[in-house]
PDB file of C-alpha atoms in Angstrom:
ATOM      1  CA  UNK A   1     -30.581 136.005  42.740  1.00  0.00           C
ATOM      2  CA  UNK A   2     -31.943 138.426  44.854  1.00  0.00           C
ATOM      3  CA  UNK A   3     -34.532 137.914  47.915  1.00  0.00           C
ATOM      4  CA  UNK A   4     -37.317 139.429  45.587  1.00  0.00           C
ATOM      5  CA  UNK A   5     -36.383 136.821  42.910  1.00  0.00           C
ATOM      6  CA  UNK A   6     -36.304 134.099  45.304  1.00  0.00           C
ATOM      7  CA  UNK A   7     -39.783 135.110  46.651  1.00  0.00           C
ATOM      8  CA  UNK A   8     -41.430 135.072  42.942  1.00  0.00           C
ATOM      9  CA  UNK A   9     -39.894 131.723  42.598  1.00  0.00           C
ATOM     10  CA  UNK A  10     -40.865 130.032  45.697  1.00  0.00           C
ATOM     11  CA  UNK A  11     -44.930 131.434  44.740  1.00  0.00           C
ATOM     12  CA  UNK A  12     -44.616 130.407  41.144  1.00  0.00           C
ATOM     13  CA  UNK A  13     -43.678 126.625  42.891  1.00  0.00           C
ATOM     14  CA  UNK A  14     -46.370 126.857  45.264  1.00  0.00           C
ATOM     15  CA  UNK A  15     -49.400 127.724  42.361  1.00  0.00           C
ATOM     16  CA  UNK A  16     -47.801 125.203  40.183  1.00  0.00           C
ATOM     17  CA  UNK A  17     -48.452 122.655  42.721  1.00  0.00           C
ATOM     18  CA  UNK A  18     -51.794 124.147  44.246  1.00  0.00           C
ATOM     19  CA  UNK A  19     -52.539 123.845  40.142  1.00  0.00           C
ATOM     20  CA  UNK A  20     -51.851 120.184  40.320  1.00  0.00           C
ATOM     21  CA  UNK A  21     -53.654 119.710  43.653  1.00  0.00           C
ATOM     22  CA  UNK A  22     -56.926 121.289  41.896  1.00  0.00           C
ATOM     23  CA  UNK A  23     -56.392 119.312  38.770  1.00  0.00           C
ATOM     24  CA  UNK A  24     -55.978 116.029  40.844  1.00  0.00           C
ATOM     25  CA  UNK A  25     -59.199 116.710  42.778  1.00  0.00           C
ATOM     26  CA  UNK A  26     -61.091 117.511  39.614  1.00  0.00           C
ATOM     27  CA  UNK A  27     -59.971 114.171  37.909  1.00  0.00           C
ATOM     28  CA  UNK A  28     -60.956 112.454  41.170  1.00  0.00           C
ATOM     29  CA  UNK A  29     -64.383 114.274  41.056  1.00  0.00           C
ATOM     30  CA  UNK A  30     -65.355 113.173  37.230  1.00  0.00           C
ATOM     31  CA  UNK A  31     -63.548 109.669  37.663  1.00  0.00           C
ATOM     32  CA  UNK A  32     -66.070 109.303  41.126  1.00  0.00           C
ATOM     33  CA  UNK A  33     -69.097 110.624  39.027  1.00  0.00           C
ATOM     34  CA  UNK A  34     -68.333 108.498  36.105  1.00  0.00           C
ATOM     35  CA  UNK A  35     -68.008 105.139  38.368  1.00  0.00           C
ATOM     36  CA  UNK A  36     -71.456 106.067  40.182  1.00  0.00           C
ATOM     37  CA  UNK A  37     -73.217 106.723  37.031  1.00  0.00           C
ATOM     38  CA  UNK A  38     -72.036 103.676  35.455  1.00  0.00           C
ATOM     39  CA  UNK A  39     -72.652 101.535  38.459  1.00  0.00           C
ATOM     40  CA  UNK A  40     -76.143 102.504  38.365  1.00  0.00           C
ATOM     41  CA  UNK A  41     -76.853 101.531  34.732  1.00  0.00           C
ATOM     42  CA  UNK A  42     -74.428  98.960  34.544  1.00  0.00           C
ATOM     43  CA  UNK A  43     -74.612  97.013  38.502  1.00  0.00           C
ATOM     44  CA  UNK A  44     -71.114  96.382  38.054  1.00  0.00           C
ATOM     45  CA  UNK A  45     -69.190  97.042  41.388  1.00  0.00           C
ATOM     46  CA  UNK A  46     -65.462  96.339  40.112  1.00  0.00           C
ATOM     47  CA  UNK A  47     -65.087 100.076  38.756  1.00  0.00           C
ATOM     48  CA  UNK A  48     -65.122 101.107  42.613  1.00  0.00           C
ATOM     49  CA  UNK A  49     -61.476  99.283  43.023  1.00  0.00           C
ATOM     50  CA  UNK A  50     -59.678 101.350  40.745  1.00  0.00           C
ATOM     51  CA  UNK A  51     -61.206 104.317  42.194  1.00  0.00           C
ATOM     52  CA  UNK A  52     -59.947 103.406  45.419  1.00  0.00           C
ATOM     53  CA  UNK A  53     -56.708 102.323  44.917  1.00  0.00           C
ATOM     54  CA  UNK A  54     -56.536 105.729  42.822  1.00  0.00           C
ATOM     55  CA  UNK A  55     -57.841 107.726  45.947  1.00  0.00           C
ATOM     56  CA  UNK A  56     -55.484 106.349  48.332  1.00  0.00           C
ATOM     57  CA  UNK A  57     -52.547 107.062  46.558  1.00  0.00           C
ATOM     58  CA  UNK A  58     -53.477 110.809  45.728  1.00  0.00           C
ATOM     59  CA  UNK A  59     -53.787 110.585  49.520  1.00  0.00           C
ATOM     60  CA  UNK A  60     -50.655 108.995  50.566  1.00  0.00           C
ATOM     61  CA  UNK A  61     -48.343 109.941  48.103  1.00  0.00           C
ATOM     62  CA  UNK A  62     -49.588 112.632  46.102  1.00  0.00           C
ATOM     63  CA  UNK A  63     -46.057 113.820  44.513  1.00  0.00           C
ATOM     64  CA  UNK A  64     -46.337 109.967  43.111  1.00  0.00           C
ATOM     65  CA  UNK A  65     -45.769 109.806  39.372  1.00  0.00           C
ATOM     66  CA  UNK A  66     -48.622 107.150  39.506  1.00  0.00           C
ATOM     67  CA  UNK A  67     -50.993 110.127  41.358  1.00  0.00           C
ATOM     68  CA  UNK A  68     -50.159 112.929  38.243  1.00  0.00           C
ATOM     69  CA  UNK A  69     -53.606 113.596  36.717  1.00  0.00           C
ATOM     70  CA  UNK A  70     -52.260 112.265  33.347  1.00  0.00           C
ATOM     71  CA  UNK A  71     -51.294 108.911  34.776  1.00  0.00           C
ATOM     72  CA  UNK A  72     -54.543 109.079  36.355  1.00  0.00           C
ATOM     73  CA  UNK A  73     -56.886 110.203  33.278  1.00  0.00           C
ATOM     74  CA  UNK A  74     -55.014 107.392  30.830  1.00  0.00           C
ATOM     75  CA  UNK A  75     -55.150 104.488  33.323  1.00  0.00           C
ATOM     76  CA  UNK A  76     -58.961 104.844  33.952  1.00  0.00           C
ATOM     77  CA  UNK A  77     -59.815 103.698  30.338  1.00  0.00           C
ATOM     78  CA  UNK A  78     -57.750 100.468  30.299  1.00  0.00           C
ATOM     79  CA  UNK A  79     -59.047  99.637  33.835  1.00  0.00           C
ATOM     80  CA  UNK A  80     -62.271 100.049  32.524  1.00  0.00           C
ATOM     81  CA  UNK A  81     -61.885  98.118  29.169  1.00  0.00           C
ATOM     82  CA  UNK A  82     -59.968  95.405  30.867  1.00  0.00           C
ATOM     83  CA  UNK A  83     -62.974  95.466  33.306  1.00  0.00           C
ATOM     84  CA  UNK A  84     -65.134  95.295  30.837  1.00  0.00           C
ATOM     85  CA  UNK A  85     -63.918  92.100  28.804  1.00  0.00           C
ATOM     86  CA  UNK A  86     -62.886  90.480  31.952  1.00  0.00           C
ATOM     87  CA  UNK A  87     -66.423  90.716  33.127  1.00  0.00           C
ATOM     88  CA  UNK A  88     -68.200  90.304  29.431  1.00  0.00           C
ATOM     89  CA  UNK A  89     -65.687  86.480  29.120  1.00  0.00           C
ATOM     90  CA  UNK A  90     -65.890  85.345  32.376  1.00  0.00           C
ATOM     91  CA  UNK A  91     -69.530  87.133  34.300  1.00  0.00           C
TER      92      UNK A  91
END
């Protein structure tokens, strides 16, 4: 390879994971907006755990397969229906 190669590589790594920075941050940004909004129709305060167990690790350990946006976008739904039944059985 030669050193332009190698320099077109080493930028194509660094969007792709500026890419999945922004993407991360945008998840976090709905997922916040979503919890506030349904806090304030709702009153129910457990949505704010998973959001902050979720924000530390995109923090801490943001090449964690657990902080990928998908991991992120699919585990919000079953936190929230688990939530949800949890709370609906047992107030």
């Amino acid at each position: 390879m030669t050193s332009l190669q190698t320099r077109f590589q080493v930028d194509r790594e660094r969007r792709a994971a500026v890419t999945q920075a922004v993407a991360a941050g945008f998840v976090a940004l709905a997922t916040m907006l979503l919890l506030a909004t349904t806090d304030r129709l709702f009153g129910l305060g457990v949505f704010a755990i998973p959001f902050i167990a979720t924000a530390a690790v995109v923090a801490m350990a943001p090449a964690a397969p657990l902080a990928r946006p998908k991991a992120i976008v699919v585990s919000y739904p079953v936190a929230t229906i688990s939530a949800l039944v949890i709370t609906a059985l047992f107030g």
